[in-house]
Amino acid sequence: MYTFSNRLKIGAIVLMALGILGMGVGFVSVPSTPEEARAMVTAHDDDGHGGTHAEESEHPAAAGEHPDAAEHPAEEAGHAAESEHGASHDEHLMHQLQNRPWSALYVAAFFFFMISLGVLAFYAIQRASQAGWSPLLFRVMEGITSYLVPGGIVIFVIFILSVMHFNHLFLWMDPEVVAEDKLIQGKAGYLNPTFFLIRAAVFLGGWILYREVSRRLSLAQDEAEDNKNFVKNFRWSAGFLVFYLVTESMMSWDWIMSIDPHWFSTLFGWYVFASMMVSGITVIAMVTIYLKSKGYLPDVNDSHIHDLAKFMFGFSIFWTYLWFSQFMLIWYANIPEEVTYFVTRIEDYKLPFFGMVAMNFVFPLLVLMNSDYKRVNWFVIMAGIVILAGHYIDVFNMVMPGTVGDQWFIGIPELGAVCFFAGIFILWVFRSLTKVPLQPKRNPFIEESRHFHY
Amino acid sequence: MASKVIHAYFNDDDILMQAVKKVKATKHHIEEVYCPFPVHGLDKAMGLAPTRIAITSFMYGCLGLIVAIVMMNYIMIVDWPQDIGGKPSFSYIENMPAFVPIMFEMTVFFAAHLMVITFYLRSRLWPFKKAENPDVRTTDDHFVMEIEVHGDEKGLMTLLQESGAVEINKVEK
């Protein structure tokens, strides 16, 4: 049995406290009037951050031609009609600044939720493929997926608040915007608040249901006399994978792609999938290495770590493949309605946009290519930290440009939100790891897994 | 110079592995083991050095990447920077996404083919090469361990017999 070390528990609670503080600062320092927003941005630019921002705010008319126009057509259309360009621009600015703490919260909430969902998918694949190496890690994976419940609730609450107009994360939820926007009107059959919430409930419900059923069967298998529970779990996992592939794809349209409601991409679901898969596997590897270093997983050997590191390596490349396929097809064809997505990102998010490619591709490629390095625990941890940071920035890049535009910064609200959710994540995951023995007793493959070596 | 070797025949890979370990323990030098299929762990038991072919492959891949970049930079940017469908051919980096598929394929092509050729060179394989196996049965169901003879020939013979050899031949080489 694993006992939650006090140091880790206190660390997690401190993280949460710091996070609440940071998020609080973020929410308090939001401007409430357009003038205030204007003053904030001017002061901000005087700090020397982003000279281009200042230039744009000086020339609101030029901002009308800015590709951002496609993102917020209603507001931009308002621009053209109004003679007072400046006032409308300041209002736009105010919305962006008001969105910032919410987006920070949402990015972090989604990032940690996505990790546990990725682990759940990986776990289901291991069960459905009857992998012989991984049963030793099933309890670790089940521990990480326990975060689905609190993480899912937080996400759902954020959606309810969005639907109730506490924030402007989703442009299409604002009836005033929709009234002036033909394109969103055309999508209203799918993108309407009620249906959105129902879908989110179905997705979350389905994922959590599988997690709970599979966990129960997995524990029952330990006490059983035969393999009935194992077979049942196999069937549930295979069924879940079908459900997951459909719902994951729709989830990515709903929760992320709809932040830019004028834009669409067909492989977006896969792209988000690759991101969650690689972060999930990375977290499995990191938690496993941590528990092993504390002596709780005596049968886990270097070969298990090697396998996880291979998955980290492979899925990092898979993620890059999808990232590039999405980027290159749109860049190459350069169709205005699609390319705005990347134009805003390259103009306003140059460093995070290309930085994440270095963190998520070049770094793991070079570090995890060598077979010997994949067996060195601190190497895997180091690569894991970079990969996780890279995928946080990936989610950041998916969400932020549509909500805060060029007013982004990774500052107190963002770091606060990450700290807060990291705290809950650690607390919840390690608490659930203490509940059952870390090694399944009579999984049909446990012997093979124990002697696994590569 | 004529030297004597012993060919010990085995018909099971487990027995072969045990025999290899025993012979290694008595400090006899195993020249070669002929197998009809790869036996896992045999290289470790024989104490062979790990292969470095993956490292060569990595270097060939880097070479391929450089070739692709230099080639396309010269052709598309330096030599004749045409406007083809509005693609920005002002600098390599501006038009890079369009070059990535070729960069990738060239990397893989070089890495794969040069590695295979390296493998052929290092293991001396070519189309009209004379087969080196001492006995045709080694390609079907027998394993042959070839051991250099020096000094204690009798002891080696008994050791091999005890460790399950089905046939032992002394061969002038």
Coordinates of C-alpha atoms in Angstrom, one line a residue, chain B:
Chain B
M1 CA 48.5 -21.9 -41.7
A2 CA 46.3 -24.8 -41.0
S3 CA 44.4 -24.5 -37.8
K4 CA 42.0 -26.9 -36.2
V5 CA 38.5 -26.0 -35.1
I6 CA 35.8 -28.0 -33.5
H7 CA 32.2 -27.9 -34.9
A8 CA 29.7 -28.8 -32.3
Y9 CA 26.2 -29.4 -33.5
F10 CA 23.1 -28.7 -31.5
N11 CA 19.5 -29.1 -32.4
D12 CA 17.9 -26.8 -29.8
D13 CA 18.5 -23.2 -29.1
D14 CA 18.1 -23.5 -25.3
I15 CA 20.7 -26.2 -25.2
L16 CA 22.9 -24.1 -27.4
M17 CA 22.6 -21.1 -25.1
Q18 CA 23.6 -23.2 -22.1
A19 CA 26.5 -24.7 -24.0
V20 CA 27.7 -21.3 -25.1
K21 CA 27.7 -20.1 -21.5
K22 CA 29.6 -23.2 -20.4
V23 CA 32.2 -22.9 -23.1
K24 CA 32.7 -19.2 -22.4
A25 CA 33.1 -20.0 -18.7
T26 CA 36.0 -22.4 -19.6
K27 CA 37.8 -19.5 -21.5
H28 CA 37.6 -21.2 -24.8
H29 CA 37.2 -18.9 -27.7
I30 CA 34.0 -19.3 -29.7
E31 CA 34.8 -18.3 -33.3
E32 CA 31.3 -18.4 -34.6
V33 CA 27.8 -19.7 -34.0
Y34 CA 25.7 -20.6 -37.0
C35 CA 22.0 -20.5 -36.5
P36 CA 19.0 -21.0 -38.7
F37 CA 17.2 -18.1 -36.9
P38 CA 18.0 -15.3 -34.5
V39 CA 18.4 -16.7 -30.9
H40 CA 17.6 -14.0 -28.4
G41 CA 20.4 -13.3 -26.0
L42 CA 23.0 -15.2 -28.0
D43 CA 25.1 -12.1 -28.6
K44 CA 25.1 -11.3 -24.9
A45 CA 26.0 -14.8 -24.0
M46 CA 28.9 -14.8 -26.5
G47 CA 30.0 -11.4 -25.3
L48 CA 29.7 -9.7 -28.6
A49 CA 30.0 -5.9 -28.6
P50 CA 26.7 -4.1 -29.3
T51 CA 26.2 -2.9 -32.8
R52 CA 26.8 0.7 -33.7
I53 CA 24.6 0.6 -36.8
A54 CA 21.9 2.8 -35.3
I55 CA 24.5 5.5 -34.7
T56 CA 25.6 5.4 -38.4
S57 CA 22.0 5.6 -39.4
F58 CA 21.5 8.8 -37.3
M59 CA 24.5 10.3 -39.0
Y60 CA 23.3 9.3 -42.5
G61 CA 19.9 10.9 -41.6
C62 CA 21.6 14.1 -40.7
L63 CA 23.5 14.0 -44.0
G64 CA 20.3 13.4 -45.9
L65 CA 18.7 16.4 -44.2
I66 CA 21.6 18.6 -45.1
V67 CA 21.6 17.4 -48.7
A68 CA 17.8 18.2 -49.0
I69 CA 18.3 21.7 -47.4
V70 CA 21.3 22.6 -49.5
M71 CA 19.7 21.3 -52.7
M72 CA 16.4 23.0 -52.3
N73 CA 18.0 26.2 -51.0
Y74 CA 20.1 26.4 -54.1
I75 CA 17.4 25.4 -56.6
M76 CA 14.4 27.3 -55.2
I77 CA 16.0 30.3 -53.5
V78 CA 19.4 31.0 -54.8
D79 CA 19.5 29.9 -58.4
W80 CA 16.2 30.9 -59.8
P81 CA 13.7 32.3 -57.2
Q82 CA 10.6 32.3 -59.3
D83 CA 7.2 33.2 -58.1
I84 CA 5.3 29.9 -58.3
G85 CA 1.7 30.3 -57.2
G86 CA 2.6 33.1 -54.8
K87 CA 4.9 31.1 -52.6
P88 CA 7.4 33.3 -50.9
S89 CA 10.8 32.3 -52.3
F90 CA 12.7 35.2 -50.8
S91 CA 14.5 33.1 -48.2
Y92 CA 14.6 29.4 -47.3
I93 CA 12.8 29.8 -44.0
E94 CA 9.9 31.7 -45.6
N95 CA 9.1 28.8 -47.9
M96 CA 10.2 26.1 -45.6
P97 CA 6.9 24.3 -44.9
A98 CA 6.7 23.4 -48.6
F99 CA 10.2 21.8 -48.4
V100 CA 9.5 19.8 -45.2
P101 CA 8.1 16.7 -47.0
I102 CA 11.2 16.4 -49.1
M103 CA 13.5 17.1 -46.2
F104 CA 11.7 14.4 -44.2
E105 CA 11.8 11.9 -47.1
M106 CA 15.5 12.5 -47.9
T107 CA 16.4 12.1 -44.2
V108 CA 14.6 8.7 -44.1
F109 CA 16.0 7.7 -47.5
F110 CA 19.6 8.4 -46.6
A111 CA 19.2 6.9 -43.1
A112 CA 17.6 3.7 -44.4
H113 CA 19.6 3.0 -47.5
L114 CA 23.0 4.0 -46.3
M115 CA 22.5 2.0 -43.2
V116 CA 21.5 -1.1 -45.2
I117 CA 24.5 -0.6 -47.4
T118 CA 26.7 -0.2 -44.3
F119 CA 25.2 -3.4 -43.0
Y120 CA 26.1 -5.3 -46.2
L121 CA 29.6 -4.0 -46.2
R122 CA 30.2 -4.8 -42.6
S123 CA 28.8 -8.3 -42.8
R124 CA 30.3 -8.9 -46.2
L125 CA 27.2 -9.7 -48.1
W126 CA 26.8 -9.3 -51.9
P127 CA 24.9 -11.1 -54.7
F128 CA 27.6 -13.6 -55.8
K129 CA 29.1 -14.2 -52.5
K130 CA 30.0 -17.8 -51.7
A131 CA 27.9 -19.1 -48.7
E132 CA 30.0 -19.5 -45.6
N133 CA 28.0 -21.9 -43.5
P134 CA 29.9 -25.0 -42.7
D135 CA 27.0 -27.3 -43.0
V136 CA 23.7 -26.9 -44.9
R137 CA 21.8 -28.1 -41.9
T138 CA 22.6 -24.8 -40.1
T139 CA 20.0 -23.1 -42.4
D140 CA 17.3 -25.6 -41.4
D141 CA 17.3 -27.0 -38.0
H142 CA 20.8 -27.3 -36.6
F143 CA 23.0 -24.9 -34.7
V144 CA 26.8 -25.1 -35.1
M145 CA 29.3 -23.7 -32.6
E146 CA 32.8 -23.3 -34.0
I147 CA 35.5 -23.3 -31.4
E148 CA 39.2 -22.8 -31.8
V149 CA 41.3 -25.6 -30.5
H150 CA 44.2 -24.8 -28.3
G151 CA 45.6 -26.9 -25.5
D152 CA 43.0 -28.9 -23.7
E153 CA 41.2 -30.5 -26.6
K154 CA 39.9 -33.5 -24.7
G155 CA 38.4 -31.5 -21.9
L156 CA 36.6 -29.3 -24.5
M157 CA 35.2 -32.4 -26.3
T158 CA 33.8 -33.8 -23.0
L159 CA 32.4 -30.5 -22.1
L160 CA 30.6 -30.2 -25.4
Q161 CA 29.3 -33.7 -25.2
E162 CA 28.0 -33.1 -21.7
S163 CA 26.3 -29.9 -22.7
G164 CA 24.2 -31.7 -25.2
A165 CA 25.9 -31.6 -28.6
V166 CA 24.4 -34.1 -31.0
E167 CA 27.5 -34.2 -33.2
I168 CA 31.1 -33.1 -32.8
N169 CA 33.5 -32.8 -35.7
K170 CA 37.1 -31.8 -35.8
V171 CA 37.8 -29.7 -38.9
E172 CA 41.0 -28.5 -40.5
K173 CA 40.6 -25.0 -41.6

